[in-house]
Amino acid sequence: MKASVLKVENGDPVATLRGLLRRLLEEKVVDVLLVPKALPSGSGFVQTLIKDPDMVSDVHPLAPTMAVQSGRILSYLTVDEPDARIGAVIKSCEVRAVIELAKFLQTKLDNLVTIGVDCMGTFEVEDYAAAVEEKGDGDALVDGLLKGAQTGRVEVPDGIELRTACGMCENPVPINADITIGLFGHYSKQEIEIIVGDRMERDVQERGILDLSAEASEKRDQVIAQLIEERTKKRDEIFGAFREKVSDLQGLMNTFSTCVRCHNCMVACPICYCKECVFRTPTFEHQSDQFLRWADRKGGIQMPTDTMIFHLTRLAHMVTSCIGCGLCDSACPSGLPVATLFRTVGHGVQAMFDYVPGRDPEETPPVATFREDELQMESGAKD
């Protein structure tokens, strides 16, 4: 990997990055660009696929919300191996989702250029919109995140918080991105570090887009280490509180008792990619008499039925590949701690296999391999 220090023009990092993205399009480094674009109201952002360089004028590569997981979008865009080269400006958890999905043949990386952004965290879409309406614009929120990127400590106005998943994310830096927009350790109103992976070095240098002669920033590494330490501490606190709350089956059932089985969490999740799902089949479309028989046998049943089996089955299917984006929480109409459940269980399961989802495209997922000697300690088996 090689690095370049991008000088920020007029103290405006967003405008400077727009210029960089425009050049990537104009110089045909990418044919199209997936990037967050501001809504006309200014109250949010939506991922947009852009072909015309002139339309880059109001994109926001540092958008502080995430309405949809781009791993899912890029699955749609790349699974059929399009001829065009797609550049995607995405956050660190989205980069990991793309890499993880590639292992299951749900994304293709050959014609995809991942442009990962150092992520200080995101706000819930509705929280951001409310803050913008109250304060007049979202610049203060973005500035607070950028200032935090310099020091490793988030600064946001009172009355708004980062999404829970972001507050305990110990992977804030894009892993294996082709191009990384490095914010950590830099005063972003003056400079931004652009880190280019081996695959894109030649394209970027030969077209004169960046001078890749900068030394790696030691301050960046220090800030990242500090942030990860703080996030890990926060993560462990959340895990501990959740484990205490669901220490037995009744506690788990109580916590998820208001699930309406809308499947929103499944739809929002990038890792739930199955084209056919058992929860969308007649298996869980019971006849009226069946409900009445259950009520007669048990004295009463909670409606809708099958809510816990839905979450536990989904958990068993994809917890080793959960990348912790937290979009399941954002999608839940009942405000259930779905992401905390998956992260708490996922952390333990992934540690068993020494597996970090999205870490390496060549790393085989635990569900796709078998070793006779695995899980001996956990199972109590002897050598």
GROMACS .gro file of C-alpha atoms in nm, residues 4 23 27 72 90 114 156 158 165 175 191 212 236 254 265 267 274 283 289 294 304 323 341 354 373:
model
   25
    4SER     CA    1  -0.088   1.040  -0.041
   23ARG     CA    2  -1.141   1.282  -1.124
   27GLU     CA    3  -1.010   0.965  -1.584
   72ARG     CA    4  -2.663  -0.551  -0.015
   90ILE     CA    5  -1.861   0.291   0.166
  114THR     CA    6  -1.398  -0.028  -0.283
  156VAL     CA    7  -2.160   1.557   1.896
  158ASP     CA    8  -2.643   1.731   2.312
  165ALA     CA    9  -2.367  -0.053   1.687
  175ILE     CA   10  -1.003  -0.354   0.594
  191GLU     CA   11  -0.545   1.743   0.502
  212LEU     CA   12   0.167   0.827  -0.369
  236ASP     CA   13  -1.776  -0.519   2.671
  254ASN     CA   14  -3.909  -1.117   2.773
  265CYS     CA   15  -3.407  -0.714   1.040
  267VAL     CA   16  -3.425  -0.764   0.494
  274CYS     CA   17  -3.078  -1.647   0.075
  283THR     CA   18  -4.380  -2.387   0.700
  289ASP     CA   19  -5.713  -2.445   1.364
  294TRP     CA   20  -5.199  -2.473   2.058
  304PRO     CA   21  -4.770  -1.371   1.656
  323ILE     CA   22  -2.015  -0.775   1.059
  341LEU     CA   23  -2.793  -1.014   2.047
  354ASP     CA   24  -1.033  -1.706   1.526
  373ASP     CA   25  -0.981  -3.094   1.566
   0.00000   0.00000   0.00000
